[in-house]
Coordinates of C-alpha atoms and ligand atoms in Angstrom, one line a residue:
X1 CA 146.8 48.2 105.7
X2 CA 143.4 49.8 105.3
X3 CA 140.8 49.5 108.0
X4 CA 137.2 48.7 107.2
X5 CA 136.0 52.3 107.1
X6 CA 138.9 53.2 104.9
X7 CA 137.8 50.5 102.5
X8 CA 134.5 52.3 102.0
X9 CA 136.4 55.5 101.3
X10 CA 138.6 53.7 98.8
X11 CA 135.6 52.3 97.0
X12 CA 133.8 55.6 96.9
X13 CA 136.9 57.4 95.5
X14 CA 137.6 54.7 92.9
X15 CA 134.0 54.7 91.5
X16 CA 133.1 58.4 91.6
X17 CA 134.9 59.3 88.3
X18 CA 132.8 56.7 86.6
X19 CA 129.4 57.8 87.9
X20 CA 129.0 54.8 90.2
X21 CA 128.1 55.1 93.9
X22 CA 128.3 53.1 97.1
X23 CA 124.6 52.4 97.5
X24 CA 124.6 50.6 100.9
X25 CA 126.0 47.8 103.0
X26 CA 124.3 44.5 103.9
X27 CA 125.5 42.7 107.0
X28 CA 124.8 38.9 107.1
X29 CA 124.4 36.5 110.0
X30 CA 127.0 33.8 110.0
X31 CA 126.4 31.5 107.0
X32 CA 123.7 33.7 105.4
X33 CA 125.9 35.6 102.9
X34 CA 126.8 34.4 99.4
X35 CA 129.5 31.7 99.2
X36 CA 133.0 33.0 98.6
X37 CA 135.5 31.4 96.2
X38 CA 138.1 31.3 98.9
X39 CA 135.7 29.4 101.2
X40 CA 133.1 30.3 103.7
X41 CA 130.3 32.9 103.3
X42 CA 130.5 36.6 103.1
X43 CA 130.0 38.6 106.3
X44 CA 128.8 41.6 104.2
X45 CA 128.4 43.1 100.8
X46 CA 128.8 46.6 99.6
X47 CA 126.2 47.5 96.9
X48 CA 127.4 49.6 94.0
X49 CA 125.1 51.3 91.5
X50 CA 123.9 54.4 89.6
X51 CA 121.6 57.2 90.6
X52 CA 119.8 58.7 87.7
X53 CA 122.0 59.0 84.6
X54 CA 125.2 59.2 86.7
X55 CA 127.0 56.4 84.8
X56 CA 126.0 57.5 81.3
X57 CA 128.8 60.0 80.5
X58 CA 131.6 57.5 81.5
X59 CA 129.9 54.5 80.0
X60 CA 128.9 56.1 76.7
X61 CA 132.5 57.5 76.3
X62 CA 133.9 53.9 76.8
X63 CA 131.3 52.5 74.4
X64 CA 132.2 54.9 71.7
X65 CA 135.7 53.3 71.7
X66 CA 134.3 49.8 72.1
X67 CA 131.4 49.7 69.7
X68 CA 131.4 45.9 69.2
X69 CA 131.5 44.9 72.9
X70 CA 128.9 42.3 73.8
X71 CA 126.7 43.1 76.8
X72 CA 128.3 46.5 77.0
X73 CA 127.0 47.8 80.3
X74 CA 127.9 44.5 82.1
X75 CA 131.3 44.4 80.3
X76 CA 132.1 48.0 81.3
X77 CA 131.0 47.4 84.9
X78 CA 133.2 44.3 85.1
X79 CA 136.3 46.0 83.6
X80 CA 136.0 48.7 86.3
X81 CA 134.9 46.7 89.3
X82 CA 136.9 43.5 89.1
X83 CA 140.3 45.1 89.5
X84 CA 139.0 47.2 92.3
X85 CA 137.6 44.1 94.1
X86 CA 141.0 42.4 93.7
X87 CA 142.9 45.3 95.1
X88 CA 140.8 45.4 98.3
X89 CA 140.4 41.7 98.9
X90 CA 136.7 41.5 97.9
X91 CA 134.8 39.2 95.6
X92 CA 132.6 40.9 93.0
X93 CA 129.1 39.7 92.2
X94 CA 127.2 41.1 89.2
X95 CA 123.4 41.3 88.9
X96 CA 123.1 39.6 85.5
X97 CA 125.5 36.7 86.2
X98 CA 123.9 33.4 87.0
X99 CA 123.2 32.2 89.6
X100 CA 121.3 35.4 90.2
X101 CA 122.1 36.9 93.5
X102 CA 119.2 38.6 95.4
X103 CA 120.2 42.2 94.6
X104 CA 116.8 43.6 95.3
X105 CA 116.5 41.9 98.7
X106 CA 120.0 43.1 99.5
X107 CA 119.0 46.7 98.5
X108 CA 115.9 46.6 100.6
X109 CA 118.1 45.6 103.6
X110 CA 120.9 48.0 102.9
X111 CA 119.0 51.1 101.9
X112 CA 115.5 50.5 103.4
X113 CA 113.9 50.6 100.0
X114 CA 110.7 48.9 99.0
X115 CA 109.3 47.6 95.7
X116 CA 107.0 49.7 93.5
X117 CA 104.1 48.1 91.7
X118 CA 106.4 47.7 88.7
X119 CA 108.8 45.4 90.5
X120 CA 111.5 48.0 90.5
X121 CA 112.5 49.3 93.9
X122 CA 111.5 52.9 94.4
X123 CA 113.9 55.4 96.1
X124 CA 112.5 58.5 97.9
X125 CA 114.8 60.8 95.9
X126 CA 115.7 58.9 92.7
X127 CA 112.3 57.4 92.2
X128 CA 112.5 54.5 89.7
X129 CA 115.7 55.9 88.1
X130 CA 118.5 53.9 89.7
X131 CA 120.1 50.5 89.5
X132 CA 122.7 48.2 90.8
X133 CA 126.0 47.3 88.9
X134 CA 127.7 45.0 91.4
X135 CA 128.1 43.9 95.0
X136 CA 131.5 43.6 96.6
X137 CA 131.5 40.7 99.1
X138 CA 133.9 40.6 102.1
X139 CA 134.7 37.8 104.5
X140 CA 135.2 40.3 107.3
X141 CA 132.4 42.4 108.9
X142 CA 131.9 45.9 107.3
X143 CA 131.1 49.2 109.0
X144 CA 127.5 50.4 109.4
X145 CA 126.2 52.7 106.7
X146 CA 122.8 54.3 107.6
X147 CA 119.8 53.2 105.5
X148 CA 117.4 55.9 104.1
X149 CA 114.6 56.8 106.5
X150 CA 111.3 58.1 105.3
X151 CA 108.0 57.0 104.0
X152 CA 107.6 54.6 101.1
X153 CA 106.5 56.9 98.2
X154 CA 103.9 54.4 96.8
X155 CA 101.9 54.5 100.0
X156 CA 100.9 58.1 99.5
X157 CA 100.5 57.9 95.7
X158 CA 96.8 57.5 95.3
X159 CA 96.4 57.5 91.6
X160 CA 99.3 55.1 90.8
X161 CA 99.7 56.2 87.2
X162 CA 102.4 53.5 86.7
X163 CA 99.6 50.9 86.7
X164 CA 97.4 52.6 84.1
X165 CA 99.8 54.0 81.5
X166 CA 101.2 50.9 79.7
X167 CA 99.6 50.9 76.2
X168 CA 99.3 47.0 76.2
X169 CA 98.4 46.5 79.9
X170 CA 101.7 44.6 80.5
X171 CA 101.9 46.1 84.0
X172 CA 99.8 45.1 86.9
X173 CA 100.3 44.9 90.6
X174 CA 100.2 41.1 90.3
X175 CA 102.8 40.6 87.6
X176 CA 104.8 42.1 84.7
X177 CA 103.8 40.5 81.4
X178 CA 107.2 40.6 79.7
X179 CA 105.9 38.8 76.6
X180 CA 103.2 41.5 76.0
X181 CA 105.8 44.2 76.6
X182 CA 108.2 42.7 74.1
X183 CA 105.5 42.2 71.5
X184 CA 104.8 45.9 71.8
X185 CA 108.5 46.9 71.7
X186 CA 108.9 44.7 68.6
X187 CA 106.5 46.8 66.6
X188 CA 109.0 49.6 67.0
X189 CA 106.3 52.2 66.5
X190 CA 105.4 53.1 70.1
X191 CA 107.0 55.7 72.3
X192 CA 108.4 53.1 74.7
X193 CA 111.3 51.9 72.4
X194 CA 112.3 55.4 71.5
X195 CA 111.7 57.3 74.7
X196 CA 111.4 54.8 77.5
X197 CA 108.8 52.7 79.4
X198 CA 105.7 54.9 79.6
X199 CA 104.7 53.2 82.9
X200 CA 108.0 54.0 84.5
X201 CA 108.0 57.5 83.1
X202 CA 104.5 58.2 84.5
X203 CA 105.8 58.0 88.1
X204 CA 105.9 61.5 89.7
X205 CA 108.8 60.6 92.0
X206 CA 112.4 61.5 91.2
X207 CA 111.7 63.2 87.8
X208 CA 115.0 65.1 88.0
X209 CA 116.8 61.7 87.9
X210 CA 115.0 60.4 84.8
X211 CA 117.6 58.8 82.6
X212 CA 118.8 60.8 79.6
X213 CA 117.1 60.0 76.3
X214 CA 120.1 58.0 74.9
X215 CA 120.2 55.9 78.1
X216 CA 116.5 55.2 78.0
X217 CA 116.8 54.0 74.4
X218 CA 119.8 51.8 75.4
X219 CA 117.8 50.1 78.2
X220 CA 114.7 49.7 76.2
X221 CA 116.6 48.1 73.3
X222 CA 118.1 45.6 75.8
X223 CA 114.6 44.8 77.3
X224 CA 113.2 44.3 73.8
X225 CA 115.8 41.6 72.8
Ligands
B12_301 C1 115.3 38.5 85.6 C2 115.3 40.0 85.7 C3 114.3 40.7 85.0 C4 113.2 40.0 84.3 C5 112.1 39.8 85.3 C6 111.7 38.3 85.5 C7 111.1 38.1 86.9 N1 109.8 38.0 86.9 O1 111.8 38.1 87.8 C8 112.8 41.0 83.2 C9 113.6 40.8 81.9 C10 111.4 41.1 82.9 C11 113.4 42.3 83.9 C12 113.0 43.5 83.4 C13 113.4 44.7 84.0 N2 114.3 44.8 85.0 CO1 115.2 43.3 85.8 N3 116.2 42.0 86.6 C14 116.2 40.7 86.6 C15 117.4 40.1 87.4 C16 118.6 39.9 86.4 C17 117.2 38.8 88.2 C18 115.9 38.9 89.1 C19 115.9 37.7 90.0 O2 115.2 36.7 89.8 N4 116.8 37.7 91.0 C20 117.1 36.6 91.9 C21 116.2 36.8 93.2 C22 116.5 35.7 94.2 O3 116.6 38.0 93.8 P1 115.6 39.0 94.6 O4 116.3 40.2 95.0 O5 114.8 38.2 95.6 O6 114.6 39.3 93.4 C23 113.5 40.1 93.4 C24 113.1 40.3 91.9 O7 113.1 39.1 91.2 C25 111.8 41.0 92.1 N5 110.9 40.8 90.9 C26 110.1 39.8 90.7 N6 109.5 40.0 89.6 C27 110.0 41.1 89.0 C28 109.7 41.7 87.8 C29 110.5 42.9 87.4 C30 110.2 43.6 86.2 C31 111.5 43.4 88.3 C32 112.3 44.6 88.0 C33 111.7 42.8 89.6 C34 111.0 41.6 89.9 O8 111.2 40.4 93.3 C35 112.2 39.6 93.9 C36 112.0 39.7 95.4 O9 112.4 40.9 95.9 C37 117.7 41.3 88.4 C38 119.1 41.3 89.0 C39 119.2 40.4 90.2 N7 120.3 39.7 90.3 O10 118.3 40.4 91.0 C40 117.3 42.5 87.5 C41 116.7 43.8 88.2 C42 115.7 43.3 89.2 N8 116.0 44.4 87.0 C43 116.1 45.7 87.1 C44 115.5 46.6 86.1 C45 115.9 48.1 86.3 C46 114.7 46.1 85.1 C47 114.0 47.0 84.0 C48 113.4 48.3 84.5 C49 115.1 47.2 83.0 C50 114.8 47.9 81.7 N9 115.5 47.5 80.6 O11 114.1 48.8 81.6 C51 112.9 46.0 83.5 C52 111.5 46.3 84.1 C53 110.6 46.8 83.0 C54 109.3 47.4 83.6 N10 108.4 47.8 82.8 O12 109.1 47.6 84.8 C55 116.9 46.2 88.3 C56 116.1 46.8 89.4 C57 116.7 48.0 90.0 C58 115.8 48.6 91.0 N11 115.8 49.9 91.0 O13 115.1 47.9 91.7 C59 117.7 44.9 88.7 C60 118.0 44.7 90.2 C61 119.0 44.9 87.8 C62 120.0 45.9 88.1 N12 121.1 45.9 87.5 O14 119.8 46.9 88.9 N13 114.2 42.0 84.8
SF4_302 S1 103.4 56.0 90.2 FE1 103.0 56.0 92.4 S2 102.6 53.8 92.9 FE2 103.7 53.9 90.9 S3 105.8 53.7 91.4 FE3 105.4 55.9 91.3 S4 104.9 56.5 93.4 FE4 104.8 54.2 93.3
SF4_303 S1 108.0 49.4 78.0 FE1 106.0 50.1 77.2 S2 104.9 48.1 76.7 FE2 106.6 47.6 78.1 S3 105.8 47.7 80.2 FE3 106.6 49.8 79.8 S4 104.9 50.9 79.0 FE4 104.3 48.7 78.8

């Protein structure tokens, strides 16, 4: 039987070929974790996600063979992660499934990240170019995984170009105006739909992790729906 540290090794090994990573581990006080189907609350969750375009080669190869799949990125993630969860006695939660689990709060606790003015969490290395694909919840306590240490990049970014680049002013420190953004995307003429959110792209952190053009188009099409 695998010990807790072995479980993290098993998870890392199972996901690496698909461009997904173990992003961090959250430890809950008794009763604070998400409720489990088998009863009780989780003692911890393991966050899984992508850094930069890491998932794109595996995902796009799968998609080429499954062109009609609905919600393709969620479907692909579930096909990979549900069997893994079952094999190691975990329950999988997915970020887009209602009721929404607090993935960003979990990521702040697990990885020591903070929010950018865009609402997206910023990572010191990956910048705004990362995301979460699932959380594996366990009834038993999990091993410690160190959080990232270091300064919050936005604190030392004096010009904050992410707040001044949106062509329709949809982005402000107070809120993200999704209706204004979608109206703009619906015109189809702007750079955003074709080459990604200009506000996100304006950030100078993590430029080497910027998503490949096809992935940017895929996410923008989903946001514009
Ligand atoms: C609903 C939602 C949206 C809504 C926002 C509505 C709103 N005001 O909350 C819309 C459709 C606008 C949206 C857009 C995007 N989203 Co979104 N979204 C979510 C979702 C599914 C639920 C958020 C929620 O309410 N959670 C429940 C609460 C209890 O959890 P929480 O951790 O406390 O929630 C935090 C967020 O709500 C955050 N927040 C509040 N307002 C906004 C607004 C935006 C734009 C974002 C990103 C976060 C955010 O503050 C909360 C406190 O920390 C999450 C996944 C998830 N389960 O959290 C993804 C999520 C937050 N989104 C994500 C992303 C990447 C985006 C987009 C960049 C996607 C894209 N296609 O480009 C855009 C942002 C565009 C931009 N210009 O910045 C990522 C963020 C990853 C990261 N690095 O932090 C998440 C975690 C999904 C994932 N799979 O990784 N999103
Ligand atoms: S442009 Fe500056 S303030 Fe905006 S997300 Fe990037 S580092 Fe943070
Ligand atoms: S996608 Fe374009 S319109 Fe929407 S918030 Fe980003 S810069 Fe603004």
